[in-house]
Amino acid sequence: MSVISIKEVSKIYNPDKIPVKAVDKVDLEIEKGEFTAIVGPSGSGKSTFLNIVGGLDNPSSGAVVIDGVDISTFKESALIDFRLNNIGFVFQSYNLIPVLSSLENVEFIMLMQKIPKEQRHARAIELLKEVGLEKHLDRKPSELSGGQQQRVAVARALASRPKFILADEPTANLDSHSTENLMGMMADINKKEEATFLFATHDQRVIDKARRVVTLEDGRIVKDEKR
Amino acid sequence: MVLLKVAWRNVWRNKTRSGVVVVAVMLGVWSLIFALAFMNGFFKSYLSNAINKDFSHVQIHSKAFLKDGEVGFVLDNFQEIKKALEGDKTIASYSYRLKTNGMIASAKAARGVDILGVDTIREDQLTRVQSDIVEGNFLGGIKRNPIVIGRDLANKLKVKIRSKVVLTFRDKDGELVAASFRVAGIMESVSVKKNELTAYVLDKDVRNLLKLGPEEFHEIALLCKEEETVETLRTALQQISGNNEVASWRTLAPELEVMQSQSKISLGIIVGIIMLALCFGIINTMLMAVLERFKEIGMLMAIGMKKSNVFAMIVYETMMLSIIGGPFGLFLGWASNTALKEKGIDLSSYSDGLDKMGIDSILRPSLEQSDYMFVVFSVMIMAVLAAIFPARRAIKLDPIEALHKI
């Protein structure tokens, strides 16, 4: 069964005035353990598509089924709960909580899931070890490099044991060395933990690592290439 | 707990800004306490002077005397009342008075006057009149018919110490009687009435003129040790007083009670204004803090932080700022009140005006423990109210909008 099943999803902005179709009847199935890049030029609908898949926005029509649950009709509070327990987010600007250490940042999401202290502490350490930051547990984001911060963000995204990880331009602010490291690390985690990754990216280095590349143009899928 | 931890750390992200708010809260609480204590001291001074110098806590008169003012209407059941007063431990002091009104005339002028025939020791214990004497003394130093009058009355009559004045009034039978007295003392009281309209004479000097017996009086005035016992004592005395009217200062001077309630309203307005200023300061700061963290709060909501938690986090931050500043302000307020209570605030440059209002020129700020608790409670309520607007603003953030800014 697909982890993500997108069925005829459309998103129309300003339906009553000057309608703008950001996503137009998109169908897409993402299987467990996929490492997929969504690519396309600016204005192609990548961001809107990711918002819908990530449960941050509702589609105008169609269904978004995550692990068998249709979230397209969920109310806001239900979507917040769903995001917390099912989706991991990695953002372009890392967006860690600046007043918390690496360890606390990773623990924070598990705390919201009400996971007992010992368990969340152990998992946070394990994840930070996995992303190679076991020596930086107590460092605040401001004491880490961009690459290191993004690694913490990946660890945080994995912490809640999500159904999939949504990464929006994760390497946009990284140099080539950090990008190489991050992508290598995410690919390893993808293989090792069978974690499903869905990237929105312009970065050719990310696209090169992806095992499936979906190209969007004018809100429609124009190419779906599996490698 | 972690929310509290995050809120605490967020408070100190911008130390200068938080510091300014903490100092503002501290000064706000201090000014609140000081304003309350100052106003309270102001009113207490007025009330205390009115009670101690004019009305006393309780006064007893014959009902007929109150109605007609005729000197023949003396106190009923005097012996029984006297016995009760002597045995009551809640009473601080009391005085028996003969009371009438008449004319006082000097060689140059004449005025209407309230004449009080008193026992000097009892009267001084009750009204501390000796402390108001600025020239001469309280009915002493003159062998025959001494009289004490207020400074304003003395000026109007153009008399000084040892000057002769003539009192004219009606006796028990309604006949006009007149007698000459010599000025033994001139007083300057915070009571306007005493300065302009009162003449003290010895009860023995006026008793014969009024044709009254040795145990006949028109008025008993008394002070209780504690204000709280006034009503109980008044009720008890009323029961043994026959045809007398036993009235507390609240009945004798209803304007004091009106002033008391008005002062509470004024204090409420002052508290409201200071709280409002404080509240807007905090709202402004917290709103800046929220807007500055637009991305971060949006991200927290995107990854699944409940709106209630975001709301709570902002409320915690606001309350922390108040909780840090509040106790400092409280301490500062308590310290300044304690220091000024001993020494008082010297308002002697306004003494003319204050005297006319019946207020001491040395003002002692005064605040009860319950008032301090009121301030603490008000600041806490204000902090929660001030947090609502920024917290609501925070939870209204659209995570998508925040993500687009990433």
XYZ file of C-alpha atoms in Angstrom:
633
model
C 0.000 0.000 0.000
C 1.207 3.505 -0.788
C 2.300 5.749 2.064
C 1.055 8.780 0.165
C -1.790 8.551 -2.294
C -2.766 11.728 -4.117
C -5.984 11.387 -6.095
C -7.041 14.060 -8.592
C -5.932 16.831 -6.265
C -6.555 20.402 -7.391
C -6.001 23.672 -5.617
C -7.643 26.788 -6.942
C -6.959 30.163 -5.354
C -9.562 32.973 -5.594
C -12.270 30.642 -6.969
C -14.883 33.426 -6.889
C -12.807 36.223 -8.440
C -9.928 35.485 -10.772
C -9.330 31.740 -10.261
C -5.691 30.611 -10.217
C -5.085 26.885 -10.566
C -1.945 26.182 -8.533
C -2.360 22.395 -8.661
C -4.423 20.788 -11.387
C -5.780 17.260 -10.987
C -2.570 15.665 -9.790
C -2.391 11.927 -9.186
C 0.631 10.486 -7.400
C 1.452 7.395 -5.391
C 4.493 7.321 -3.083
C 5.514 3.946 -1.725
C 7.168 3.321 1.624
C 10.903 3.912 1.560
C 10.904 6.070 -1.558
C 13.454 8.871 -1.947
C 11.566 11.226 -4.225
C 12.322 14.702 -5.510
C 9.569 17.049 -6.700
C 11.100 19.451 -9.170
C 9.869 22.197 -11.396
C 10.338 25.868 -12.172
C 9.114 28.651 -9.900
C 5.313 28.908 -10.032
C 4.955 25.282 -11.101
C 2.909 24.519 -7.932
C 5.637 22.671 -5.981
C 5.079 24.596 -2.755
C 1.278 24.355 -2.926
C 1.558 20.652 -3.666
C 3.897 20.141 -0.693
C 1.588 22.164 1.586
C -1.302 19.899 0.643
C 0.710 16.693 1.051
C 2.069 17.993 4.352
C -1.408 18.719 5.707
C -0.740 22.449 5.927
C -3.445 23.239 3.387
C -6.593 21.545 2.151
C -7.104 20.829 -1.549
C -10.010 22.418 -3.425
C -10.879 18.963 -4.729
C -9.496 15.458 -4.723
C -8.182 13.300 -1.905
C -4.924 13.144 0.013
C -4.625 9.724 1.608
C -1.747 9.187 4.014
C -1.276 5.610 5.092
C -4.941 4.894 4.365
C -6.331 8.052 5.994
C -7.921 10.762 3.846
C -6.779 14.044 5.384
C -8.216 16.356 2.744
C -11.337 17.074 4.775
C -9.632 17.344 8.168
C -10.268 20.441 10.273
C -7.301 22.570 11.363
C -6.898 21.062 14.842
C -7.094 17.529 13.449
C -4.465 18.435 10.847
C -2.128 19.746 13.567
C -2.399 16.422 15.400
C -1.959 14.514 12.172
C 1.159 16.450 11.214
C 2.654 15.886 14.644
C 2.303 12.118 14.508
C 2.683 11.368 10.814
C 4.857 13.906 9.012
C 8.425 15.051 9.582
C 9.386 18.483 8.262
C 12.785 19.762 7.158
C 12.825 23.408 6.148
C 15.154 25.463 4.000
C 16.221 27.712 6.919
C 16.542 24.827 9.417
C 14.100 26.576 11.777
C 15.299 25.091 14.996
C 14.148 26.596 18.284
C 17.022 28.971 19.040
C 16.748 28.799 22.835
C 17.000 25.002 22.964
C 20.061 22.801 22.549
C 20.365 20.230 19.736
C 19.207 17.508 22.094
C 16.253 19.571 23.379
C 15.250 20.504 19.824
C 15.020 16.851 18.869
C 13.265 15.961 22.124
C 10.752 18.798 21.773
C 8.615 17.125 19.117
C 8.489 13.899 21.147
C 7.502 15.930 24.164
C 4.505 17.222 22.212
C 3.700 13.569 21.466
C 3.816 12.977 25.232
C 6.533 10.334 24.977
C 8.046 9.523 28.407
C 11.218 11.384 29.290
C 13.620 8.423 29.264
C 12.383 7.186 25.908
C 12.535 10.533 24.189
C 15.934 11.290 25.637
C 17.357 7.970 24.426
C 15.837 8.371 20.961
C 17.079 11.949 20.620
C 20.625 10.871 21.463
C 20.379 7.930 19.055
C 19.174 10.178 16.217
C 21.795 12.836 16.824
C 24.387 10.074 16.814
C 22.972 8.880 13.519
C 23.358 12.340 11.974
C 26.884 12.593 13.375
C 26.245 15.192 16.058
C 26.789 13.137 19.198
C 29.461 15.625 20.308
C 27.157 18.614 19.919
C 24.197 17.568 22.031
C 24.275 20.635 24.268
C 25.011 23.204 21.620
C 22.433 25.813 20.739
C 21.632 26.319 17.008
C 23.661 29.539 16.990
C 26.736 27.474 17.957
C 26.350 25.117 14.993
C 27.172 25.516 11.291
C 24.362 25.588 8.702
C 25.033 21.974 7.753
C 25.008 20.877 11.372
C 21.766 22.743 12.041
C 20.141 21.014 9.086
C 21.305 17.666 10.463
C 19.603 18.492 13.755
C 16.500 19.393 11.731
C 16.626 15.983 10.029
C 17.000 14.271 13.416
C 14.024 16.289 14.684
C 11.975 15.303 11.634
C 12.737 11.628 12.271
C 12.127 11.833 16.019
C 8.351 11.519 15.860
C 8.673 8.317 13.766
C 6.672 9.896 10.909
C 5.139 8.087 7.936
C 7.267 10.287 5.682
C 9.598 13.278 5.741
C 8.799 16.356 3.750
C 11.835 18.491 2.921
C 11.364 21.866 1.294
C 14.584 22.968 -0.426
C 16.675 21.429 2.380
C 20.010 22.293 0.791
C 19.240 25.785 -0.428
C 21.349 27.425 2.262
C 24.183 24.885 2.328
C 27.561 24.828 0.591
C 28.392 21.928 -1.685
C 30.340 20.006 0.971
C 27.490 20.274 3.493
C 24.967 19.391 0.791
C 26.966 16.294 -0.105
C 27.154 15.250 3.556
C 23.483 15.922 4.247
C 22.221 14.094 1.199
C 24.541 11.158 1.911
C 23.248 11.018 5.454
C 19.596 11.204 4.377
C 20.134 8.509 1.792
C 21.671 6.286 4.468
C 18.752 6.877 6.827
C 16.365 6.198 3.951
C 17.960 2.836 3.376
C 18.607 1.921 6.986
C 15.269 2.965 8.499
C 13.176 2.646 5.344
C 12.124 6.266 5.944
C 10.175 7.817 3.078
C 11.565 11.158 1.861
C 9.815 13.672 -0.351
C 11.876 16.700 -1.408
C 10.924 19.855 -3.206
C 14.133 21.130 -4.762
C 15.907 23.020 -7.510
C 19.267 21.623 -6.468
C 20.747 19.309 -9.068
C 22.863 17.594 -6.389
C 19.682 16.592 -4.581
C 17.999 15.578 -7.813
C 21.012 13.397 -8.634
C 20.621 11.500 -5.345
C 16.854 10.953 -5.773
C 15.639 7.566 -6.895
C 12.446 9.076 -8.305
C 12.006 12.535 -9.815
C 8.545 14.014 -10.345
C 8.440 17.144 -12.489
C 5.625 19.669 -12.083
C 4.742 22.375 -14.569
C 1.721 24.690 -14.346
C 0.352 22.572 -11.518
C 0.472 19.311 -13.462
C 2.829 16.365 -13.406
C 4.623 16.383 -16.720
C 7.248 13.763 -15.970
C 7.605 10.950 -13.419
C 11.007 9.280 -13.693
C 12.056 6.308 -11.567
C 15.745 5.434 -11.413
C 7.467 22.007 32.228
C 9.321 22.245 28.921
C 6.910 24.934 27.773
C 7.830 26.877 30.888
C 11.500 26.266 30.179
C 11.148 27.457 26.578
C 9.122 30.473 27.730
C 11.750 31.332 30.351
C 14.553 31.148 27.784
C 12.508 33.131 25.280
C 12.130 35.876 27.861
C 15.901 36.276 27.958
C 16.489 36.137 24.196
C 16.359 39.905 24.085
C 17.774 40.855 27.456
C 17.517 44.616 26.942
C 13.884 44.507 25.933
C 12.914 42.122 28.704
C 14.956 44.190 31.152
C 13.053 47.317 30.163
C 9.724 45.538 30.697
C 10.848 44.149 34.051
C 11.902 47.638 35.169
C 8.611 49.055 33.847
C 6.629 46.475 35.823
C 8.771 47.165 38.887
C 8.205 50.922 38.637
C 4.538 50.381 37.857
C 4.023 48.251 40.945
C 6.029 50.675 43.052
C 4.074 53.686 41.806
C 0.852 51.783 42.368
C 1.791 51.004 45.945
C 3.064 54.500 46.577
C -0.003 56.159 45.052
C -2.290 53.916 47.089
C -0.329 54.545 50.273
C -0.183 58.303 49.649
C -3.907 58.594 48.975
C -4.677 56.286 51.866
C -2.470 58.355 54.164
C -4.153 61.510 52.903
C -7.605 60.190 53.649
C -6.616 58.560 56.928
C -5.148 61.853 58.097
C -8.398 63.634 57.282
C -10.557 60.941 58.859
C -8.371 60.600 61.920
C -8.345 64.370 62.507
C -12.077 64.588 62.015
C -12.642 61.779 64.519
C -9.984 62.714 67.047
C -10.532 66.454 66.998
C -14.210 66.875 66.149
C -16.571 63.957 66.253
C -14.914 61.234 68.351
C -16.027 57.656 67.690
C -19.281 57.921 69.591
C -21.351 60.788 70.954
C -24.303 60.590 73.336
C -26.971 63.282 73.588
C -30.502 63.568 74.770
C -32.786 63.109 71.757
C -34.622 66.312 72.683
C -31.338 68.231 72.898
C -30.417 67.083 69.413
C -33.806 68.211 68.149
C -34.179 71.565 69.917
C -30.736 72.426 71.270
C -32.301 73.653 74.514
C -29.867 73.428 77.419
C -32.507 72.006 79.682
C -32.409 68.712 77.811
C -29.568 66.975 79.593
C -28.475 63.337 79.305
C -30.852 60.672 80.553
C -29.555 57.821 82.794
C -26.234 59.593 83.296
C -25.195 57.525 86.327
C -25.747 54.240 84.513
C -23.872 55.434 81.443
C -21.026 56.723 83.602
C -20.732 53.336 85.289
C -20.711 51.563 81.923
C -17.999 53.854 80.558
C -15.784 53.377 83.618
C -15.948 49.598 83.313
C -15.448 49.309 79.565
C -11.937 48.259 78.508
C -12.528 48.994 74.822
C -12.753 52.734 75.485
C -9.574 54.772 75.176
C -10.907 58.072 76.560
C -14.106 60.029 77.063
C -15.265 63.456 78.086
C -18.490 64.867 79.598
C -19.456 68.174 78.106
C -21.850 70.985 78.712
C -22.792 72.430 75.404
C -24.595 75.495 74.253
C -24.282 78.201 71.687
C -24.300 81.903 72.097
C -22.404 85.057 71.324
C -18.840 85.912 72.114
C -18.019 89.601 72.167
C -14.814 91.513 72.607
C -14.361 95.244 72.774
C -14.096 95.334 69.001
C -16.310 92.567 67.576
C -18.851 89.866 68.269
C -19.381 86.415 66.769
C -21.588 83.364 67.167
C -19.879 80.529 69.015
C -20.309 76.939 70.238
C -19.511 76.888 73.923
C -18.121 73.687 75.394
C -17.895 73.361 79.161
C -15.328 70.665 79.844
C -13.101 69.012 82.398
C -9.607 69.909 81.153
C -7.978 66.561 81.889
C -10.705 64.437 80.307
C -11.041 66.745 77.303
C -7.320 66.794 76.682
C -7.186 62.994 76.898
C -9.947 62.833 74.328
C -9.111 65.550 71.811
C -5.463 66.350 72.654
C -6.527 69.965 72.647
C -3.427 70.943 74.648
C -1.296 70.085 71.603
C -3.271 72.603 69.540
C -2.614 75.480 71.931
C -0.193 77.889 70.277
C -0.432 80.668 72.874
C -1.158 80.394 76.577
C -2.473 77.071 77.820
C -5.594 74.975 78.002
C -7.818 76.755 80.514
C -4.971 77.314 82.945
C -3.087 80.364 84.170
C -6.248 82.459 84.624
C -7.863 82.306 88.039
C -11.433 83.144 87.114
C -13.425 82.149 84.054
C -10.659 81.130 81.624
C -11.609 80.565 77.972
C -9.788 79.034 75.018
C -10.673 80.028 71.468
C -9.322 79.311 68.003
C -6.814 81.477 66.163
C -9.302 82.546 63.496
C -11.905 83.548 66.074
C -9.267 85.431 68.098
C -8.240 87.337 64.982
C -11.823 88.236 64.195
C -12.448 89.394 67.752
C -9.017 91.070 67.789
C -8.160 89.565 71.160
C -4.997 88.043 72.599
C -4.000 86.188 75.752
C -5.621 87.665 78.910
C -8.041 89.742 76.806
C -11.523 89.951 78.177
C -14.485 88.566 76.251
C -18.133 88.267 77.159
C -20.197 85.142 76.534
C -23.937 85.547 76.203
C -26.285 82.567 76.072
C -29.586 81.222 77.395
C -29.855 79.312 80.666
C -32.058 76.318 81.478
C -35.070 78.585 81.918
C -34.534 80.376 78.643
C -33.250 83.541 80.283
C -30.315 85.338 78.704
C -27.188 85.270 80.833
C -23.841 86.869 80.230
C -20.474 86.463 81.876
C -17.022 87.764 81.220
C -14.115 85.404 80.560
C -10.412 85.933 79.962
C -8.550 84.340 77.109
C -6.268 81.684 78.617
C -5.239 80.047 75.384
C -5.430 80.336 71.619
C -5.520 77.152 69.598
C -4.725 76.290 66.038
C -6.463 73.074 65.132
C -6.730 71.098 61.906
C -10.456 71.371 62.600
C -11.868 74.437 60.869
C -14.827 74.341 63.250
C -12.560 74.630 66.285
C -10.556 77.484 64.829
C -13.549 79.607 63.994
C -16.555 78.532 66.009
C -15.573 76.883 69.286
C -14.867 78.224 72.737
C -13.719 75.966 75.566
C -14.577 76.950 79.133
C -14.474 75.029 82.409
C -17.646 73.049 83.025
C -17.837 74.357 86.591
C -17.783 77.972 85.336
C -20.627 77.507 82.894
C -22.716 75.039 84.926
C -24.004 77.654 87.377
C -24.754 80.077 84.580
C -26.806 77.416 82.825
C -28.517 76.574 86.136
C -27.668 72.877 85.806
C -26.968 70.325 88.539
C -23.555 68.714 89.167
C -24.337 65.462 87.322
C -26.052 67.062 84.382
C -24.360 67.080 80.978
C -25.394 67.573 77.352
C -22.849 65.465 75.600
C -20.529 62.543 76.133
C -17.880 62.000 73.469
C -15.648 58.955 73.491
C -12.879 57.300 71.531
C -12.481 53.542 71.282
C -9.121 51.806 71.304
C -10.037 49.988 68.063
C -12.310 51.250 65.312
C -13.735 47.721 64.992
C -15.365 47.900 68.447
C -17.224 51.164 67.813
C -20.468 49.668 66.601
C -20.637 47.039 69.375
C -20.066 49.704 72.015
C -22.581 52.053 70.443
C -25.247 49.325 70.484
C -24.465 48.416 74.096
C -24.634 52.044 75.213
C -27.844 52.647 73.319
C -29.498 49.864 75.313
C -28.837 51.603 78.628
C -29.310 55.136 77.398
C -33.051 55.578 77.740
C -34.070 58.678 75.802
C -30.575 59.412 74.625
C -29.307 59.057 71.096
C -26.012 57.166 70.871
C -24.467 57.909 67.484
C -21.222 56.823 65.891
C -19.129 59.141 63.739
C -20.691 57.590 60.649
C -24.070 59.012 61.674
C -22.685 62.229 63.092
C -20.625 62.984 59.996
C -22.099 61.162 56.982
C -19.872 63.286 54.749
C -16.883 61.347 56.104
C -18.387 58.104 54.924
C -19.128 59.651 51.534
C -15.526 60.811 51.389
C -14.354 57.337 52.345
C -16.282 55.762 49.489
C -15.198 58.532 47.100
C -11.596 57.967 48.067
C -12.016 54.293 47.190
C -13.331 55.298 43.775
C -10.395 57.710 43.289
C -7.960 54.980 44.274
C -9.663 52.617 41.854
C -9.253 55.160 39.046
C -5.559 55.666 39.884
C -4.994 51.896 39.987
C -6.841 51.561 36.695
C -4.746 54.236 34.950
C -1.419 52.807 36.148
C -2.516 49.262 35.283
C -3.656 50.352 31.834
C -0.312 52.052 31.119
C 1.526 48.964 32.340
C -0.735 46.695 30.366
C -0.146 48.554 27.096
C 3.622 48.531 27.698
C 3.572 44.761 28.120
C 1.240 44.216 25.158
C 3.542 46.286 22.964
C 6.641 44.364 24.016
C 5.055 40.944 23.706
C 3.558 41.822 20.342
C 7.026 42.755 19.125
C 8.360 39.484 20.512
C 5.636 37.528 18.704
C 6.081 39.300 15.374
C 9.835 38.899 15.617
C 9.340 35.144 15.995
C 6.801 34.913 13.184
C 8.762 32.183 11.378
C 9.529 30.236 14.501
C 5.958 30.196 15.797
C 4.694 29.297 12.315
C 7.200 26.447 12.168
C 6.141 25.196 15.621
C 2.549 25.072 14.446
C 3.593 23.438 11.179
C 5.396 20.595 12.924
C 2.400 19.969 15.146
C 2.478 22.244 18.166
C -1.086 22.765 19.346
C -2.483 26.299 19.315
C -3.273 25.966 23.015
C 0.425 25.309 23.686
C 1.503 28.301 21.586
C -1.021 30.424 23.480
C 0.203 29.106 26.830
C 3.834 29.752 25.881
C 3.151 33.439 25.159
C 1.066 33.797 28.338
C 3.891 32.196 30.365
C 6.425 34.597 28.867
C 4.253 37.601 29.707
C 3.564 36.381 33.218
C 7.237 35.701 33.798
C 8.099 39.290 32.938
C 5.501 40.455 35.452
C 6.496 37.918 38.073
C 10.124 39.038 37.898
C 9.335 42.756 38.034
C 6.423 42.514 40.479
C 8.275 41.430 43.645
C 10.994 44.064 43.106
C 8.294 46.726 42.795
C 6.523 45.296 45.803
C 9.691 45.425 47.859
C 10.494 48.938 46.648
C 6.959 50.052 47.516
C 7.101 48.440 50.939
C 10.557 49.930 51.635
C 9.572 53.453 50.578
C 6.333 53.264 52.557
C 8.134 52.003 55.646
C 10.760 54.734 55.407
C 8.184 57.473 54.817
C 5.827 56.162 57.485
C 8.419 56.990 60.122
C 9.484 60.328 58.767
C 6.400 61.381 56.830
C 6.234 63.513 53.704
C 6.633 67.185 54.526
C 3.854 69.105 52.812
C 4.251 72.165 55.004
C 4.584 74.428 51.968
C 0.900 73.611 51.353
C -0.027 73.736 55.037
C -2.492 76.615 54.703
C -4.615 74.709 52.227
C -4.189 71.405 54.002
C -5.165 72.932 57.354
C -8.374 74.212 55.830
C -9.099 70.694 54.624
C -8.376 69.271 58.070
C -5.264 67.396 56.922
C -1.867 67.295 58.640
C 1.012 68.915 56.790
C 3.178 65.866 57.523
C 1.623 63.096 55.504
C 2.378 59.480 56.407
C 1.755 56.970 53.606
C -0.218 54.047 54.900
C -1.062 50.708 53.323
C -2.582 47.600 54.855
C -1.225 44.123 54.164
C -4.434 43.371 52.290
C -3.698 46.318 49.966
C -0.309 44.825 49.107
C -2.070 41.567 48.303
C -4.541 43.527 46.187
C -1.657 45.037 44.195
C -0.047 41.612 43.674
C -3.377 40.142 42.578
C -4.070 43.091 40.253
C -0.643 42.808 38.608
C -1.165 39.081 38.034
C -4.586 39.693 36.477
C -3.132 42.523 34.403
C -0.305 40.260 33.172
C -2.771 37.594 32.044
C -4.955 40.198 30.327
C -1.915 41.786 28.670
C -0.879 38.361 27.383
C -4.162 37.633 25.656
C -3.766 39.953 22.667
C -0.198 38.904 21.686
C -1.037 35.251 22.352
C -4.118 35.464 20.148
C -2.012 37.131 17.469
C 0.442 34.240 17.714
C -2.136 31.502 17.269
C -3.683 33.316 14.326
C -0.441 32.960 12.380
C -0.803 30.872 9.253
C 1.910 28.191 9.181
C 1.891 28.264 5.362
C 2.614 31.975 5.396
C 5.447 31.300 7.816
C 6.773 28.462 5.643
C 6.754 30.697 2.591
C 8.991 33.061 4.454
C 11.474 30.260 5.097
